Tab-separated table of C-alpha atoms in Angstrom:
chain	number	residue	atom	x	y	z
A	430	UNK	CA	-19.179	-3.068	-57.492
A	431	UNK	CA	-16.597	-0.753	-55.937
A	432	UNK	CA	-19.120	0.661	-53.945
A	433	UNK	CA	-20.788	-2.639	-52.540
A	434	UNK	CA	-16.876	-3.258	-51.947
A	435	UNK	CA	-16.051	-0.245	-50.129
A	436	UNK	CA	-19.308	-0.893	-47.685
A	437	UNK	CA	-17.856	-3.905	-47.315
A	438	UNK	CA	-14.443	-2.856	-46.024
A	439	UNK	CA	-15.622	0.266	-43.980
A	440	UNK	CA	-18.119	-2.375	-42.333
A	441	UNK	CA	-15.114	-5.068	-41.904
A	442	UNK	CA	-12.474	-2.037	-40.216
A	443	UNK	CA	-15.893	-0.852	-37.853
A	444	UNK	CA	-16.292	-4.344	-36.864
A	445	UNK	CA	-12.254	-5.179	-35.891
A	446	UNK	CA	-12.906	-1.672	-34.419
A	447	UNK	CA	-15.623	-2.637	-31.922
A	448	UNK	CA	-13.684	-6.212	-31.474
A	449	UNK	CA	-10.299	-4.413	-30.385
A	450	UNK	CA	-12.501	-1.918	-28.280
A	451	UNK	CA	-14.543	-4.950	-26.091
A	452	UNK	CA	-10.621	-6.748	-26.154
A	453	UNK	CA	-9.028	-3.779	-24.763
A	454	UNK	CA	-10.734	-2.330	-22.030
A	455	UNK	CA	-9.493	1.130	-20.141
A	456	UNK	CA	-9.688	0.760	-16.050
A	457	UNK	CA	-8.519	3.753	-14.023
A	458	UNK	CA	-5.754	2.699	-11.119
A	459	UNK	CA	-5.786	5.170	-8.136
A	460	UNK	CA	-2.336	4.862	-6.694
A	461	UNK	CA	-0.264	6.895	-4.315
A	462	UNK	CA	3.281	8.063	-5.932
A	463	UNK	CA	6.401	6.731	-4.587
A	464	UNK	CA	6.955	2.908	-4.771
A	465	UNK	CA	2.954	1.949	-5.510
A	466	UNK	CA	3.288	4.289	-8.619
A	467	UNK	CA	6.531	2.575	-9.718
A	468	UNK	CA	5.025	-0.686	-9.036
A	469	UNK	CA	1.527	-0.040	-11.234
A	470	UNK	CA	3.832	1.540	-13.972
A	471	UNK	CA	4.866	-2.543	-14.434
A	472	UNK	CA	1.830	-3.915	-13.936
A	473	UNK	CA	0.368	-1.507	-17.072
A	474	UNK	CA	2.919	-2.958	-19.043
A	475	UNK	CA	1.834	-6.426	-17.986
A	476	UNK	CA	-1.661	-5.928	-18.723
A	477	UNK	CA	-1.750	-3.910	-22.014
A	478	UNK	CA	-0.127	-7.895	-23.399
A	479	UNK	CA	-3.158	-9.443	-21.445
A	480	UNK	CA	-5.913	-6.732	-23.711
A	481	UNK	CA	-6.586	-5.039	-20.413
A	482	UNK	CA	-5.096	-1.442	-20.746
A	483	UNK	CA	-4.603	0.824	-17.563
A	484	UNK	CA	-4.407	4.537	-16.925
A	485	UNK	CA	-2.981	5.036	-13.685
A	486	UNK	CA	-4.140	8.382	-11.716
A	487	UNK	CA	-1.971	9.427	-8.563
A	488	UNK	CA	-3.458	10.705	-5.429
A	489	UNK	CA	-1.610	12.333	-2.753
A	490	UNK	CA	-4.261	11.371	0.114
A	491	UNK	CA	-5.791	7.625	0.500
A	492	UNK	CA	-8.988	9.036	1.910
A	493	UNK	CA	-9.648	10.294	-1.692
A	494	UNK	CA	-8.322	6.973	-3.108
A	495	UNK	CA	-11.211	5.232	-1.285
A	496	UNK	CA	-13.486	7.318	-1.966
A	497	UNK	CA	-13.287	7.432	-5.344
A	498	UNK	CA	-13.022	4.169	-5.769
A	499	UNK	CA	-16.444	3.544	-4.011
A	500	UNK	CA	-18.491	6.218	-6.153
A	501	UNK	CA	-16.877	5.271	-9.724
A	502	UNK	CA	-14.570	7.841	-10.363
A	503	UNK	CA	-11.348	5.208	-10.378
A	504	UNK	CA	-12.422	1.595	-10.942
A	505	UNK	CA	-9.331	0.241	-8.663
A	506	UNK	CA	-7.028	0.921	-6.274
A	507	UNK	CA	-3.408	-0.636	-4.930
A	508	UNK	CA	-1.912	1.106	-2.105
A	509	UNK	CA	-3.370	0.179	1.305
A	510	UNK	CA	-3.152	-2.628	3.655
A	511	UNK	CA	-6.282	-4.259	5.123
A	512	UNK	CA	-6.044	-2.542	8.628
A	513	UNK	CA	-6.277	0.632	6.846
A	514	UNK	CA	-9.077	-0.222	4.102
A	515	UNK	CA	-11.359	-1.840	7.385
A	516	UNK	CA	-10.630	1.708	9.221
A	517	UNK	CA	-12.372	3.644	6.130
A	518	UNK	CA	-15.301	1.071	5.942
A	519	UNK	CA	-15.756	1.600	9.512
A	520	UNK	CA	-15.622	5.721	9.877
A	521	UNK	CA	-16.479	6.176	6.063
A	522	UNK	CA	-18.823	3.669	4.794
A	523	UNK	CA	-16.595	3.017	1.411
A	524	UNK	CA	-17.710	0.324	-0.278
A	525	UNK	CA	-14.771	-1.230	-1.238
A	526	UNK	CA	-13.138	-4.752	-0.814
A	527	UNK	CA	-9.865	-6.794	-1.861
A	528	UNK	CA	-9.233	-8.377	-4.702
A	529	UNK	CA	-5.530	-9.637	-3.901
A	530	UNK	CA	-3.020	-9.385	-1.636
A	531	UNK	CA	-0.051	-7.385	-3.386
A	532	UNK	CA	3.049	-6.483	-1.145
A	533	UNK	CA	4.268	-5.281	1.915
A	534	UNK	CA	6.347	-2.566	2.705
A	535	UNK	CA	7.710	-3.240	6.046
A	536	UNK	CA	7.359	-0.948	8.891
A	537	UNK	CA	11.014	-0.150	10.822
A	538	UNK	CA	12.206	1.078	13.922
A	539	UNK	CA	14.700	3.917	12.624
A	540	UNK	CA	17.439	6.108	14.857
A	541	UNK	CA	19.651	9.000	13.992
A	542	UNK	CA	21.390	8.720	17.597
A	543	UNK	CA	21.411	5.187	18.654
A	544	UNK	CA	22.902	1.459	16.255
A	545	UNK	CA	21.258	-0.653	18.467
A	546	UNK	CA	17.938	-1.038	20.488
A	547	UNK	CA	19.851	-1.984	23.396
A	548	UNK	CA	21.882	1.429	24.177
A	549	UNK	CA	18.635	3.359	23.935
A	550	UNK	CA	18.106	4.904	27.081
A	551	UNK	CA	15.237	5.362	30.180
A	552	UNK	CA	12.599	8.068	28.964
A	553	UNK	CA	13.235	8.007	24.880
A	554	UNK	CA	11.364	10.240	23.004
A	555	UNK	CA	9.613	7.883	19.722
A	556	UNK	CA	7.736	9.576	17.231
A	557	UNK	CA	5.248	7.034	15.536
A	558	UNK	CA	2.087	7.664	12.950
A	559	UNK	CA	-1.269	9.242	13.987
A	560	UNK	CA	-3.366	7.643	12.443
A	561	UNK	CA	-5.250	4.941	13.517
A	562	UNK	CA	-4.633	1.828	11.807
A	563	UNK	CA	-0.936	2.504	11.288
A	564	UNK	CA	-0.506	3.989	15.062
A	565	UNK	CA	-1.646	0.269	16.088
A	566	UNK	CA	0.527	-1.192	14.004
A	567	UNK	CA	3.497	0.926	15.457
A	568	UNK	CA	2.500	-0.069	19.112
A	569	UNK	CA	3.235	-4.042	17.932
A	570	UNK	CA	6.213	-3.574	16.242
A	571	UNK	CA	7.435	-1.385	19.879
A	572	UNK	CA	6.468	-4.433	22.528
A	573	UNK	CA	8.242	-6.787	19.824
A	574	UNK	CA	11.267	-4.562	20.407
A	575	UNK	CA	10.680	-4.865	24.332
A	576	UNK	CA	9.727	-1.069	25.051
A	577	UNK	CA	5.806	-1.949	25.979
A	578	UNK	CA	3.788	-4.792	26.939
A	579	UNK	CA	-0.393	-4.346	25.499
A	580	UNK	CA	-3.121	-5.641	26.317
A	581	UNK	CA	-3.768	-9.217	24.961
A	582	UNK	CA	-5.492	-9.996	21.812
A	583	UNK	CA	-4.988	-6.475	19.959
A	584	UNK	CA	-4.224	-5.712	16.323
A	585	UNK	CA	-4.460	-2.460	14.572
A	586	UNK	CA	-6.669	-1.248	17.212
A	587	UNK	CA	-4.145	-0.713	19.554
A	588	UNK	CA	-4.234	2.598	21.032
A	589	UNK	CA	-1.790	4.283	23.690
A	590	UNK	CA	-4.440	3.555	26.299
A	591	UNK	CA	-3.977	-0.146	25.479
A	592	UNK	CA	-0.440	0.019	27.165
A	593	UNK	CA	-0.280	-2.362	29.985
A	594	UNK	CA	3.619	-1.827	30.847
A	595	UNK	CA	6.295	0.790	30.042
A	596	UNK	CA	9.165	-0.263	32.022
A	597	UNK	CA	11.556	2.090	30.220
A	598	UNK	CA	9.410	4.956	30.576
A	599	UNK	CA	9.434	6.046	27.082
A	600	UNK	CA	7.348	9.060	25.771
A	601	UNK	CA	5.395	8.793	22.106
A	602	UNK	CA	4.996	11.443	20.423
A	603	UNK	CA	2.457	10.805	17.737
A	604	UNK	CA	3.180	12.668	14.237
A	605	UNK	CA	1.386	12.672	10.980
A	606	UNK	CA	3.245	10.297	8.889
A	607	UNK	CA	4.944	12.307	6.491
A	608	UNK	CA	6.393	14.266	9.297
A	609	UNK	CA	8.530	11.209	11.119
A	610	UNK	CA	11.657	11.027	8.694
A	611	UNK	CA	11.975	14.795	9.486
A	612	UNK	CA	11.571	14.024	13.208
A	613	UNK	CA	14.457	11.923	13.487
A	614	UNK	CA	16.314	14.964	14.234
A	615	UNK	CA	14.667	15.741	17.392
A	616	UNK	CA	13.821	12.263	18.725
A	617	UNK	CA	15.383	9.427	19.678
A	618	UNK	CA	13.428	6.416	17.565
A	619	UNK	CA	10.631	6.855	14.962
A	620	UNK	CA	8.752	4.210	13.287
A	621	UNK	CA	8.372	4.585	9.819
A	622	UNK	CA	6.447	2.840	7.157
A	623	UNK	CA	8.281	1.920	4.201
A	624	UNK	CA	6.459	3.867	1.766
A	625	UNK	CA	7.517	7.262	3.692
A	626	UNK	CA	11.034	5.674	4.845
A	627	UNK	CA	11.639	5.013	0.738
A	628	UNK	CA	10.440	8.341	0.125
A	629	UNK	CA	13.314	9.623	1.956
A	630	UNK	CA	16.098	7.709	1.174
A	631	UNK	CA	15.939	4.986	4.308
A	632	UNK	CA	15.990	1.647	3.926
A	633	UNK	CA	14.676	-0.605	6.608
A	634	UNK	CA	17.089	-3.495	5.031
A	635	UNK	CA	19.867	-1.255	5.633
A	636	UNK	CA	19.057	1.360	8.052
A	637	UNK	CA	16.214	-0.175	10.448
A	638	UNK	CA	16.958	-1.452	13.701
A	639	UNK	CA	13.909	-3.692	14.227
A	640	UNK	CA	12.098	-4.428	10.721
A	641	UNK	CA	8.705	-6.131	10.685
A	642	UNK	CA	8.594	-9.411	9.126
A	643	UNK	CA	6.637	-11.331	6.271
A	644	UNK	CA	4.014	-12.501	9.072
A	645	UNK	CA	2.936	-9.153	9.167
A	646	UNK	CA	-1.074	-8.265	8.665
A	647	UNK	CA	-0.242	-5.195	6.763
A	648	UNK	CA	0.148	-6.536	3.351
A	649	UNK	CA	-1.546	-4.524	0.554
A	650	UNK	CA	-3.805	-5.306	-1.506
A	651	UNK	CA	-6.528	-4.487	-4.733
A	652	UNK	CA	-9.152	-2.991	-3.936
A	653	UNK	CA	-12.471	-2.612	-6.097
A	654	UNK	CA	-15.802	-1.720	-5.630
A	655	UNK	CA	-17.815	-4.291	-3.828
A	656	UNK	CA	-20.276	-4.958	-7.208
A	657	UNK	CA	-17.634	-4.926	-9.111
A	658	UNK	CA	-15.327	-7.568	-7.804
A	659	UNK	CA	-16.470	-10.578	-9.738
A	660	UNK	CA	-15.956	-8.592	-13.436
A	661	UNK	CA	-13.735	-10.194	-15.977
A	662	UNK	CA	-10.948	-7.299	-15.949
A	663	UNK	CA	-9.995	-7.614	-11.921
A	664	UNK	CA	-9.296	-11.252	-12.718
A	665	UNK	CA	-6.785	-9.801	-15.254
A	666	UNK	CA	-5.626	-6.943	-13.160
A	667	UNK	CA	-4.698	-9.217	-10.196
A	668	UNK	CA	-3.049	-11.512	-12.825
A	669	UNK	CA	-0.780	-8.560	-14.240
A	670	UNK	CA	0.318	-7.289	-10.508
A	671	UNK	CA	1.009	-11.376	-9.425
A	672	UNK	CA	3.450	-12.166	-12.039
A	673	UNK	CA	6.700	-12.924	-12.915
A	674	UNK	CA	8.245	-9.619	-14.425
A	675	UNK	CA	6.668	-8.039	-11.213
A	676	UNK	CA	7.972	-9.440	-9.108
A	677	UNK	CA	11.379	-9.282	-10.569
A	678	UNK	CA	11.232	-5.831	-10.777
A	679	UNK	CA	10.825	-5.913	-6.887
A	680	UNK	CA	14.003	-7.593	-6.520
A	681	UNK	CA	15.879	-5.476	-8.936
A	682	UNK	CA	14.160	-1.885	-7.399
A	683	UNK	CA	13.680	-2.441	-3.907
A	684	UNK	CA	16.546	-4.792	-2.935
A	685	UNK	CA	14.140	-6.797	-0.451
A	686	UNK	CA	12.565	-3.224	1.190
A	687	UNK	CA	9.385	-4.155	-0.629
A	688	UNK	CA	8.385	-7.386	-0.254
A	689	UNK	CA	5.962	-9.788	-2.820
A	690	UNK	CA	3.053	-11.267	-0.976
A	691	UNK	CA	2.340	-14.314	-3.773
């Protein structure tokens, strides 16, 4: 009798076992560290209550985000904008889509010599990204601000060639992106995308001079394996980043420098 009872209970625990196990699946979140990594750390905590639990894995280069992402070795991403993800499809063949839209962290115009766009002078100096998607972002947000005119019809693609007008005669000097907080010693404007402006200590709310709006086409977003997409956990996972206690934990870090996109 104790025996048939014991099978009984070891059978019952393996069974709750297996239950919890297909409740709480493990996914593996490629990030980049900074504000994405403080971001994910919430939407862990807002998962493990939906049974989905997360293990997030920083990388220090979004090339190798993408690409592990499209050969299995992380099941998800968050830190790139659309612009960017297309630019790896194209030259990399990842095969990886988006899920959701997430946030946007504002590019700015940023100055260590000048408080206004109006007193810079003839022949500035502007340091702005090198790569591609990001550099053709940086040309937009300089003909908003006046300083070029571009060919019609251009997003991300914008390249330097794609100038049209420079009636300032302003040089760019194009940097790789962790190197343009640094150059604001040495030039007269960089533009800077949030997540290296954050990084080191600017603020576009506070220190840009020209921030790009909540219009912009560089929102971020989820991105998953293209097979994958339709599985029950990215449902859950887009859920956990879209909600409430996210979101107000954007407004309490980030003080409007990183910006919800639902």
């Amino acid at each position: 009798m104790r025996l048939s009872l014991l099978k009984s209970t070891i059978t019952i625990i393996g069974f709750c076992a297996c239950m919890s196990a297909i409740a709480q699946p493990l996914i593996r979140l490629g990030v980049t560290s900074g504000p994405h990594a403080q971001i994910a750390e919430v939407v862990a905590e807002v998962a493990k209550t939906k049974g989905l639990d997360i293990q997030l894995v920083e990388f220090s280069d979004g090339v190798l985000i993408n690409e592990a992402t499209s050969n299995g070795d992380i099941d998800a991403n968050a830190f790139q904008h659309t612009p960017y993800l297309n630019q790896h499809i194209k030259d990399r063949g990842v095969r990886v889509v988006s899920a959701a839209r997430t946030v946007l962290l504002p590019s700015a115009i940023y100055s260590h010599k000048y408080n206004d766009l109006s007193d810079v002078p003839n022949g500035a100096l502007i340091s702005i990204p090198n790569d591609p998607s990001n550099a053709g972002r940086t040309l937009k947000i300089l003909e908003q601000a006046g300083f070029i005119t571009l060919k019609e019809g251009l997003g991300f693609e914008a390249t330097e060639l794609d100038i049209l007008k420079n009636p300032k005669g302003v040089k760019i000097l194009s940097l790789d992106p962790a190197q343009l907080p640094r150059s604001l010693a040495d030039v007269d404007l960089s533009v800077i995308n949030s997540y290296i402006a954050l990084n080191a200590n600017l603020l576009p709310s506070r220190d840009g001079l020209l921030v790009e709006d909540e219009l912009s086409d560089y929102f971020c977003l989820i991105g998953v394996h293209e097979d994958r997409q339709h599985e029950p956990w990215v449902h859950t996972l887009v859920e956990s980043y879209r909600s409430p206690e996210v979101k107000q934990f954007l407004t309490d870090t980030f003080d409007g420098n990183v910006i919800a996109g639902w």
